[in-house]
Coordinates of C-alpha atoms and ligand atoms in Angstrom, one line a residue:
M1 CA 29.4 67.4 -88.7
Q2 CA 32.8 69.1 -87.3
H3 CA 30.7 70.8 -84.1
F4 CA 29.0 67.5 -83.3
E5 CA 31.4 66.6 -80.7
D6 CA 31.9 70.0 -78.8
S7 CA 27.7 70.5 -79.0
V8 CA 27.5 67.2 -77.2
Y9 CA 29.9 68.7 -74.7
K10 CA 28.5 71.4 -74.1
L11 CA 25.1 69.4 -73.8
I12 CA 27.0 67.1 -71.2
V13 CA 28.6 70.1 -69.1
E14 CA 25.1 72.0 -69.0
T15 CA 23.3 69.1 -67.6
S16 CA 25.7 68.2 -65.0
T17 CA 26.3 71.7 -63.7
N18 CA 23.2 74.1 -64.3
L19 CA 19.9 72.3 -63.6
P20 CA 17.2 73.9 -65.9
A21 CA 14.6 76.7 -64.9
D22 CA 11.5 74.1 -64.8
V23 CA 13.2 72.1 -62.1
R24 CA 14.3 74.8 -60.5
V25 CA 10.5 76.0 -60.3
A26 CA 9.5 73.1 -58.5
I27 CA 12.4 73.5 -56.3
K28 CA 12.1 77.1 -55.1
A29 CA 8.0 76.1 -55.1
A30 CA 9.3 74.0 -52.2
Q31 CA 11.3 76.0 -50.5
E32 CA 8.1 78.3 -50.1
A33 CA 6.2 75.5 -48.8
E34 CA 8.5 74.1 -46.1
D35 CA 9.1 76.3 -42.8
R36 CA 12.6 77.6 -43.1
A37 CA 13.8 76.9 -39.5
T38 CA 13.1 73.3 -40.0
R39 CA 15.4 70.6 -41.0
A40 CA 13.9 70.3 -43.8
G41 CA 13.8 74.0 -44.6
L42 CA 17.3 73.7 -43.9
S43 CA 18.1 71.1 -46.5
L44 CA 16.3 72.9 -49.1
S45 CA 18.5 76.0 -48.3
T46 CA 21.9 74.1 -48.9
I47 CA 20.4 72.7 -51.7
A48 CA 19.5 75.9 -53.3
T49 CA 22.9 77.4 -52.5
N50 CA 24.6 74.1 -54.3
I51 CA 22.7 74.9 -57.2
E52 CA 23.8 78.4 -57.4
M53 CA 27.5 77.5 -57.0
A54 CA 27.4 74.6 -59.3
E55 CA 26.2 77.0 -62.0
C56 CA 28.9 79.3 -60.9
N57 CA 31.7 76.9 -60.3
V58 CA 30.9 75.1 -63.6
S59 CA 31.2 71.7 -61.4
P60 CA 28.8 68.9 -61.3
I61 CA 25.2 69.8 -58.9
C62 CA 26.1 66.1 -57.2
Q63 CA 29.1 63.6 -57.6
D64 CA 27.2 61.0 -59.1
T65 CA 26.4 62.0 -62.3
G66 CA 24.8 58.9 -63.0
M67 CA 24.4 56.8 -66.2
P68 CA 24.4 59.4 -69.1
T69 CA 21.7 58.5 -71.0
F70 CA 21.2 60.1 -74.7
V71 CA 18.2 60.5 -76.9
V72 CA 19.1 61.4 -80.4
H73 CA 16.7 62.5 -83.4
T74 CA 18.0 62.2 -86.6
P75 CA 16.9 63.3 -89.9
V76 CA 16.6 60.4 -92.5
G77 CA 19.8 59.3 -94.0
A78 CA 22.2 60.8 -91.0
N79 CA 25.1 59.0 -90.5
Q80 CA 24.2 57.3 -86.8
I81 CA 27.7 56.0 -86.5
V82 CA 29.7 58.9 -86.5
M83 CA 27.4 60.5 -84.1
K84 CA 28.1 57.7 -81.7
A85 CA 31.7 57.9 -82.2
A86 CA 31.7 62.0 -81.2
I87 CA 29.1 61.2 -78.3
R88 CA 31.8 58.7 -76.9
N89 CA 34.7 61.4 -77.3
A90 CA 32.2 64.1 -75.6
I91 CA 31.7 62.1 -72.3
A92 CA 35.5 60.9 -72.3
R93 CA 36.5 64.5 -72.3
A94 CA 34.0 65.7 -69.6
T95 CA 35.0 63.0 -67.1
K96 CA 39.0 64.3 -67.9
D97 CA 37.3 67.8 -67.4
G98 CA 36.1 66.7 -64.0
K99 CA 32.6 67.2 -65.3
L100 CA 31.3 64.1 -64.9
R101 CA 32.8 61.4 -62.3
T102 CA 34.6 58.0 -63.6
N103 CA 31.0 56.2 -62.9
S104 CA 31.8 53.0 -65.2
V105 CA 32.3 50.1 -63.3
D106 CA 33.3 46.4 -64.4
S107 CA 30.5 44.4 -63.0
L108 CA 32.4 41.4 -62.4
T109 CA 35.7 42.7 -61.3
G110 CA 34.8 45.8 -59.7
S111 CA 37.2 47.8 -62.0
N112 CA 36.6 51.5 -62.9
T113 CA 37.2 52.3 -66.9
G114 CA 37.9 55.8 -66.1
D115 CA 36.4 57.8 -68.9
N116 CA 32.9 56.6 -68.5
L117 CA 33.2 54.3 -71.4
G118 CA 32.6 50.8 -71.3
P119 CA 30.6 47.9 -72.2
G120 CA 26.6 49.8 -71.8
T121 CA 28.1 53.2 -70.5
P122 CA 26.8 55.5 -72.2
V123 CA 23.6 54.8 -73.5
I124 CA 22.4 56.1 -76.7
H125 CA 18.8 55.6 -78.2
F126 CA 18.8 56.9 -82.1
E127 CA 15.7 57.5 -83.7
Q128 CA 14.9 59.0 -86.9
W129 CA 12.4 61.8 -87.6
E130 CA 11.3 63.7 -90.8
K131 CA 12.8 67.3 -89.2
E132 CA 15.7 68.7 -91.0
D133 CA 17.9 69.1 -87.7
V134 CA 19.3 66.6 -84.8
D135 CA 17.7 66.3 -81.7
V136 CA 20.3 65.6 -78.8
R137 CA 18.6 65.4 -75.1
L138 CA 20.7 64.1 -72.3
I139 CA 19.7 63.0 -68.7
L140 CA 22.4 62.2 -66.0
K141 CA 20.5 60.3 -63.5
G142 CA 22.4 58.8 -60.2
G143 CA 22.7 55.8 -58.9
G144 CA 21.1 56.3 -55.1
C145 CA 17.6 57.5 -57.3
E146 CA 18.0 54.6 -59.9
N147 CA 18.1 52.0 -56.7
K148 CA 14.5 53.5 -55.7
N149 CA 12.8 52.6 -58.8
I150 CA 10.3 49.9 -58.4
Q151 CA 8.2 48.0 -60.9
Y152 CA 4.8 46.2 -59.6
S153 CA 2.7 43.3 -61.6
L154 CA -0.7 43.7 -61.5
P155 CA -3.0 42.3 -59.7
M156 CA -1.3 42.6 -56.3
E157 CA -1.7 43.2 -52.7
I158 CA 0.7 46.2 -52.0
E159 CA 1.7 47.0 -48.4
G160 CA -0.5 49.5 -46.3
L161 CA -2.9 50.0 -49.4
G162 CA -4.4 46.4 -50.3
K163 CA -5.5 45.2 -53.1
A164 CA -4.3 46.7 -56.8
G165 CA -6.3 46.2 -59.5
R166 CA -5.7 46.2 -63.4
D167 CA -7.5 49.3 -63.6
L168 CA -6.5 53.5 -63.0
D169 CA -7.2 52.5 -59.1
G170 CA -4.7 49.7 -59.1
I171 CA -2.2 52.5 -60.8
R172 CA -2.8 55.0 -58.2
K173 CA -1.8 52.5 -55.7
C174 CA 1.4 51.5 -57.1
I175 CA 2.3 55.2 -57.6
M176 CA 1.9 55.8 -53.8
H177 CA 3.5 53.2 -52.4
A178 CA 6.4 53.7 -54.8
I179 CA 7.0 57.1 -53.4
Y180 CA 6.4 55.8 -49.5
Q181 CA 9.0 53.2 -50.4
A182 CA 11.7 55.5 -51.5
Q183 CA 11.7 57.5 -48.3
G184 CA 14.1 60.2 -48.1
Q185 CA 16.8 57.3 -49.9
G186 CA 16.7 58.5 -53.5
C187 CA 17.1 62.2 -52.3
S188 CA 13.6 63.5 -52.1
A189 CA 12.3 65.4 -53.0
G190 CA 11.9 63.8 -55.8
F191 CA 10.1 63.6 -59.6
I192 CA 8.8 60.3 -60.8
G193 CA 8.3 59.3 -64.2
V194 CA 5.6 56.4 -64.6
G195 CA 5.3 53.9 -67.4
I196 CA 2.2 51.8 -67.6
G197 CA 2.3 48.7 -69.4
G198 CA 5.1 47.3 -71.7
D199 CA 7.0 44.3 -70.7
R200 CA 9.3 44.5 -67.6
T201 CA 12.0 46.4 -69.9
T202 CA 10.3 48.7 -72.0
G203 CA 7.9 49.6 -69.0
Y204 CA 11.1 51.1 -67.3
E205 CA 12.3 52.7 -70.8
L206 CA 8.8 54.5 -70.6
A207 CA 8.7 55.2 -67.3
K208 CA 12.2 57.1 -67.8
Q209 CA 11.3 58.7 -70.8
Q210 CA 8.5 60.7 -69.1
L211 CA 11.5 62.4 -66.9
F212 CA 12.0 64.0 -70.7
R213 CA 8.6 65.6 -70.1
R214 CA 8.9 69.6 -68.8
V215 CA 8.0 69.4 -65.2
D216 CA 5.3 72.0 -65.9
D217 CA 3.5 70.1 -69.3
T218 CA 0.1 68.8 -68.9
N219 CA -1.0 65.6 -69.9
T220 CA -3.1 65.3 -72.9
N221 CA -4.5 62.0 -71.7
E222 CA -7.4 62.9 -69.7
D223 CA -6.9 60.0 -67.2
L224 CA -3.2 60.2 -66.9
R225 CA -3.7 63.8 -66.1
K226 CA -6.3 63.3 -63.9
L227 CA -3.8 60.6 -62.3
E228 CA -1.1 63.0 -62.4
E229 CA -2.9 65.5 -60.4
Y230 CA -4.2 63.5 -57.8
V231 CA -0.5 62.5 -57.2
M232 CA 1.1 65.7 -56.8
D233 CA -2.0 66.7 -54.3
N234 CA -1.3 64.0 -52.5
A235 CA 2.2 62.6 -52.0
N236 CA 3.0 65.3 -49.4
K237 CA 0.7 64.0 -46.9
L238 CA 3.3 61.0 -46.5
G239 CA 5.2 63.6 -44.6
I240 CA 8.8 62.3 -45.8
G241 CA 9.9 65.4 -46.8
T242 CA 13.3 66.7 -47.8
M243 CA 15.9 64.0 -47.6
G244 CA 13.3 61.7 -45.6
F245 CA 13.6 64.0 -42.6
G246 CA 9.9 64.7 -42.1
G247 CA 8.2 67.6 -43.8
A248 CA 5.8 69.6 -46.1
V249 CA 7.5 68.5 -49.7
T250 CA 7.9 64.9 -50.3
L251 CA 7.3 64.9 -54.4
L252 CA 8.0 67.7 -57.0
G253 CA 6.6 66.2 -60.1
C254 CA 4.8 63.3 -61.6
K255 CA 4.8 62.4 -65.0
V256 CA 2.8 59.3 -66.5
G257 CA 2.9 57.6 -69.9
V258 CA 1.2 54.6 -71.2
A259 CA 2.2 51.6 -73.8
N260 CA 0.6 48.5 -75.1
R261 CA 0.9 45.3 -73.1
L262 CA 0.2 41.9 -73.4
P263 CA -2.9 40.0 -72.3
A264 CA -1.2 38.6 -69.6
S265 CA 1.3 40.9 -68.1
F266 CA 0.3 44.6 -66.2
F267 CA 3.6 46.6 -65.5
V268 CA 3.7 49.5 -63.4
S269 CA 6.8 50.9 -63.6
V270 CA 8.2 53.6 -61.5
A271 CA 11.4 55.5 -62.0
Y272 CA 12.6 57.7 -59.3
N273 CA 14.9 61.0 -60.1
C274 CA 16.2 62.9 -57.1
W275 CA 15.6 66.6 -56.9
A276 CA 19.1 67.0 -58.5
F277 CA 16.9 66.2 -62.1
R278 CA 19.7 66.6 -64.6
R279 CA 18.3 66.8 -68.3
Q280 CA 18.9 69.4 -70.9
G281 CA 18.8 69.2 -74.8
V282 CA 20.3 70.8 -77.7
L283 CA 18.7 71.3 -81.2
L284 CA 21.7 71.0 -83.5
D285 CA 22.1 71.7 -87.5
A286 CA 22.4 68.4 -89.3
A287 CA 24.4 69.5 -91.8
T288 CA 27.5 71.2 -89.0
G289 CA 26.3 69.6 -85.6
E290 CA 26.5 73.3 -84.5
L291 CA 24.2 74.2 -81.8
K292 CA 20.9 76.2 -82.4
E293 CA 18.9 76.2 -78.9
W294 CA 18.3 74.8 -75.7
I295 CA 15.8 72.3 -75.4
Y296 CA 14.9 73.3 -72.1
P297 CA 14.8 76.6 -70.1
Q298 CA 18.3 77.3 -69.0
G299 CA 18.6 77.1 -65.5
S300 CA 20.6 80.6 -65.3
E301 CA 17.5 82.0 -66.3
L302 CA 16.2 81.6 -62.9
P303 CA 18.4 82.2 -59.8
M304 CA 17.8 80.4 -56.7
N305 CA 18.9 82.7 -54.5
A306 CA 16.3 84.9 -54.0
G307 CA 15.8 84.6 -50.0
S308 CA 18.4 82.0 -50.0
E309 CA 21.9 83.6 -49.9
A310 CA 24.7 81.2 -49.1
G311 CA 25.4 81.4 -45.4
E312 CA 21.6 81.7 -44.9
V313 CA 21.8 77.7 -43.4
E314 CA 24.4 78.9 -40.7
E315 CA 21.7 81.8 -40.0
V316 CA 18.6 79.7 -40.0
A317 CA 20.4 77.7 -37.8
A318 CA 21.6 80.4 -35.3
T319 CA 17.5 82.0 -35.3
D320 CA 16.4 78.4 -33.9
A321 CA 19.2 78.0 -31.5
S322 CA 16.9 77.6 -28.5
E323 CA 16.0 74.5 -29.7
R324 CA 18.8 73.2 -31.9
R325 CA 22.2 72.2 -30.1
E326 CA 25.2 72.7 -32.4
F327 CA 28.4 71.0 -31.9
R328 CA 31.7 72.3 -33.4
M329 CA 34.2 69.1 -32.9
T330 CA 37.7 68.1 -34.2
M331 CA 38.3 65.0 -35.6
P332 CA 39.2 62.3 -34.4
L333 CA 36.3 62.0 -31.5
T334 CA 36.3 60.7 -28.6
E335 CA 33.2 58.3 -27.2
E336 CA 31.9 60.7 -24.7
Q337 CA 31.8 63.5 -27.1
V338 CA 29.6 61.3 -29.7
R339 CA 27.7 59.8 -26.3
E340 CA 26.2 63.6 -26.1
L341 CA 25.0 64.0 -29.0
R342 CA 21.0 63.2 -29.5
V343 CA 18.8 63.1 -32.9
G344 CA 18.6 66.8 -34.3
D345 CA 21.9 68.0 -33.2
I346 CA 24.3 69.8 -35.7
V347 CA 27.5 68.6 -35.7
I348 CA 30.1 71.1 -37.2
L349 CA 33.4 69.1 -37.8
D350 CA 36.8 70.0 -38.5
G351 CA 40.3 67.7 -39.0
E352 CA 40.9 64.4 -41.2
M353 CA 37.9 62.7 -42.4
H354 CA 38.3 59.3 -44.6
T355 CA 35.9 58.3 -47.2
G356 CA 34.8 55.0 -47.5
R357 CA 31.9 53.0 -49.4
D358 CA 31.0 49.7 -50.7
A359 CA 34.5 48.8 -51.7
L360 CA 36.2 49.6 -48.6
H361 CA 33.6 48.6 -46.3
S362 CA 33.4 45.0 -47.7
Y363 CA 37.4 44.9 -47.5
L364 CA 37.7 46.0 -43.9
I365 CA 35.6 43.1 -42.8
D366 CA 38.0 40.9 -43.6
N367 CA 41.1 43.1 -43.9
D368 CA 43.3 45.6 -41.9
S369 CA 43.3 49.1 -41.9
P370 CA 45.6 51.1 -44.0
I371 CA 45.9 53.5 -41.3
D372 CA 44.6 54.2 -37.9
L373 CA 40.7 54.8 -37.4
N374 CA 40.6 55.1 -33.7
G375 CA 38.0 57.7 -32.8
G376 CA 37.8 58.3 -36.9
V377 CA 34.9 59.7 -39.1
I378 CA 33.7 57.9 -42.4
Y379 CA 32.7 59.5 -44.8
H380 CA 30.2 57.8 -47.2
C381 CA 31.0 59.5 -50.2
G382 CA 32.5 59.1 -53.8
P383 CA 34.0 62.3 -54.8
V384 CA 35.2 63.9 -57.8
M385 CA 38.7 64.3 -58.1
L386 CA 41.0 65.8 -60.5
K387 CA 44.7 66.1 -60.5
D388 CA 47.1 68.9 -61.1
D389 CA 50.6 70.0 -60.6
N390 CA 49.8 70.6 -56.9
G391 CA 48.4 66.9 -56.6
W392 CA 44.5 65.6 -56.1
H393 CA 41.6 68.5 -55.7
V394 CA 37.8 67.7 -54.4
K395 CA 35.5 69.2 -57.3
A396 CA 32.6 67.9 -56.4
A397 CA 31.8 65.7 -52.8
G398 CA 28.3 65.0 -51.6
P399 CA 26.9 62.0 -49.4
T400 CA 26.1 58.6 -51.0
T401 CA 23.1 56.2 -49.7
S402 CA 24.2 54.7 -46.5
I403 CA 22.2 52.0 -46.4
R404 CA 24.1 49.8 -48.5
E405 CA 26.5 49.3 -45.9
E406 CA 24.1 48.1 -43.4
P407 CA 25.5 44.5 -43.3
Y408 CA 29.0 45.8 -42.7
Q409 CA 28.9 49.1 -40.8
G410 CA 28.3 48.1 -37.1
D411 CA 31.3 45.4 -37.1
V412 CA 33.6 47.8 -39.0
M413 CA 32.9 50.6 -36.6
K414 CA 33.7 48.2 -33.7
K415 CA 36.4 46.4 -35.1
F416 CA 38.5 49.9 -35.8
G417 CA 36.9 52.2 -33.2
I418 CA 35.1 54.5 -35.7
R419 CA 32.9 56.9 -33.3
A420 CA 31.2 58.5 -36.6
V421 CA 29.7 57.7 -40.3
I422 CA 28.3 60.2 -42.4
G423 CA 26.0 59.7 -45.2
K424 CA 22.4 60.1 -46.3
G425 CA 19.1 58.1 -45.8
G426 CA 20.0 56.4 -42.8
M427 CA 20.9 52.9 -41.9
G428 CA 18.8 50.3 -40.2
A429 CA 18.5 48.5 -36.5
K430 CA 21.4 46.5 -37.2
T431 CA 23.8 49.8 -37.1
L432 CA 21.3 51.5 -34.5
K433 CA 22.3 48.7 -32.4
A434 CA 25.7 48.9 -32.6
L435 CA 26.0 52.9 -32.3
Q436 CA 24.8 51.9 -28.9
E437 CA 26.6 49.0 -27.7
H438 CA 29.8 50.8 -28.9
G439 CA 28.9 54.4 -28.7
G440 CA 28.9 56.1 -32.3
V441 CA 26.3 58.5 -34.2
Y442 CA 25.0 58.7 -37.8
L443 CA 25.3 62.3 -39.1
N444 CA 22.8 62.8 -42.1
A445 CA 24.9 65.4 -44.7
I446 CA 22.4 66.7 -47.6
G447 CA 22.2 64.1 -50.6
G448 CA 23.2 66.3 -53.5
A449 CA 24.6 68.9 -52.2
A450 CA 28.4 68.3 -53.7
Q451 CA 29.3 71.6 -54.4
Y452 CA 28.4 73.1 -50.8
Y453 CA 30.9 70.1 -49.3
A454 CA 33.1 70.1 -51.6
E455 CA 34.3 73.7 -49.9
C456 CA 34.9 72.0 -47.0
F457 CA 37.6 70.0 -48.1
K458 CA 41.0 71.9 -47.8
K459 CA 43.3 69.8 -48.5
V460 CA 43.6 65.8 -49.3
N461 CA 46.2 64.6 -47.3
D462 CA 46.6 61.0 -48.5
V463 CA 44.2 58.0 -50.7
H464 CA 44.5 54.4 -50.3
F465 CA 43.3 51.8 -52.8
L466 CA 43.1 54.1 -55.6
K467 CA 44.1 51.7 -58.0
E468 CA 42.4 49.0 -56.8
F469 CA 38.9 50.4 -55.7
G470 CA 39.0 53.6 -58.7
I471 CA 38.6 57.0 -57.8
P472 CA 34.6 57.1 -56.1
E473 CA 35.5 53.7 -54.5
A474 CA 39.1 54.8 -52.9
M475 CA 39.8 56.0 -49.3
W476 CA 40.5 59.3 -49.7
H477 CA 41.9 61.3 -46.2
L478 CA 40.6 64.8 -46.4
Q479 CA 41.8 67.6 -44.2
T480 CA 38.3 69.3 -43.4
E481 CA 37.0 72.8 -42.0
G482 CA 33.8 73.1 -41.1
F483 CA 31.4 70.5 -42.4
A484 CA 28.0 70.6 -41.0
A485 CA 25.6 67.4 -40.6
I486 CA 22.6 66.6 -38.8
V487 CA 22.6 63.6 -35.8
T488 CA 19.7 61.4 -37.5
M489 CA 20.7 58.2 -35.5
D490 CA 22.5 58.7 -31.7
S491 CA 24.0 56.5 -29.5
H492 CA 20.8 56.3 -27.2
G493 CA 18.6 54.3 -29.6
N494 CA 17.0 56.8 -31.4
S495 CA 16.7 57.0 -35.4
L496 CA 14.8 59.6 -37.2
H497 CA 14.8 57.7 -40.2
A498 CA 12.6 54.9 -38.3
E499 CA 10.4 57.5 -36.7
V500 CA 9.5 58.7 -40.6
E501 CA 9.2 55.4 -41.9
Q502 CA 7.1 54.3 -39.4
S503 CA 4.5 57.2 -39.7
S504 CA 4.7 57.5 -43.4
R505 CA 3.5 54.0 -43.2
E506 CA 0.7 55.0 -41.0
K507 CA 0.1 58.1 -43.5
L508 CA -0.1 55.6 -46.5
E509 CA -3.1 53.7 -45.3
Q510 CA -5.3 56.7 -45.9
F511 CA -5.2 56.2 -49.6
K512 CA -6.3 52.8 -49.4
A513 CA -10.2 53.6 -50.7
P514 CA -10.7 53.6 -54.1
V515 CA -10.7 57.1 -55.8
F516 CA -10.6 56.1 -59.7
K517 CA -13.7 53.7 -60.2
Ligands
LMR1 O1 27.2 57.4 -55.7 C1 26.7 58.5 -55.2 O2 28.0 59.3 -55.3 C2 25.5 58.7 -54.9 C3 24.4 57.7 -55.3 O3 23.7 58.2 -56.2 C4 23.4 58.0 -54.3 O4 22.6 58.1 -54.0 O5 23.8 56.9 -53.1
SF4_2 S1 23.8 61.6 -54.1 FE1 21.3 62.2 -54.3 S2 21.3 63.8 -55.5 FE2 23.0 62.6 -55.9 S3 22.5 61.3 -58.1 FE3 22.4 59.9 -55.8 S4 20.1 60.3 -55.8 FE4 20.6 61.7 -56.7

């Protein structure tokens, strides 16, 4: 088994940096279905560029490299204890090399273990099988889309859809609602795995297992095949679109599995996965651990750049300039500058930007800021960072889901004079009100486009709270050039997110009438 650890290391790197071909096919189809000059079309171009950059840089597609979850099939008699130790070593190595973000946090103290090892991380499931080889599969599912997972207990009343019974039609309603409630916050357009039955725990496990199926496979259960097809034919009618910007494509894949249940329970569990659907697998020689083949078609077989070369975003923006206003601004910003901005404008930022997410926002409510934030721009981002002799470098840095800062954001902006926050998925009514009163703006960056944005950070000027909060939660001060984002909430009371949520809620009602009798 001398090669086992190396093979698992290769699997981790491939999974984190190179999106498999079946996933790429689905994203390319979305690009074709979406008008390139729209906000959703622009986002898909950025996503395509980012996928190429990650492969080329051998760096994480998204900065949130998720909860590493392995499913390992071994021949009878194989030593699983040795394999577990090797998997843990490979995880720590990949983290040290910047292929995984330090993502394992003590739930009570908030301290980051720094190597992705800790109670419950990584997740490793072993199964024995009668075959001779070892099959190791890995999924890296990020926290933002994990937060959009949802579990239904039938029968129940579902918002917008009415009664959902213990039958195929009730299940259909759960799935349509699950896609609606995710909005753009799990970095749509996404993929869903659905588990019917089981208990609360195994229902979710079954849902996640579905994500190991190939995007282009066909369900062998006739009822479930029909259900999957129905969902794929109808989900896009919700109009949520890429990043929740509105648009033609909301869902890229739907896989449904079924297990037995207890007479009293009927769970429908939905695992939502972002477009950055990172899963791969390897078949290994059981004696040596040598890599024999990749389980899923590799991304390198299907370049994303046909019609979406780097720089296309700027080009498309330019061709549509009559409708779209574009502003280039140097941070810090003035109240006058941000009051000029309206939903739909593109803002390109230069100067110093500060990262800040969950730990920093709760800290700033009760404490002073270590630096002057007057006119400052806060980026909701937990980057992947590496240090060498020349200091820190940004290896991946896309936005995180902003809504988690909703209880704090408005107050923090007012307290310190912050003029703009950048994130993804939008924020709620409290923040919108604060933007109006104080003079602020919310900028939406493209979720998952971690390589694309990392290029904008030319230098790490400084960092605060690195020891206290760990790398993702620290406050990084980044010298920035050409960071582009879209205004989705402005100081005039407009919110694109509120609009899309309301219109998709109306559209959800068209799925109320029974389909499967
Ligand atoms: O933690 C992150 O960097 C992002 C997270 O996956 C999210 O989608 O909010
Ligand atoms: S930021 Fe978006 S793409 Fe990245 S893990 Fe979170 S949900 Fe997925």
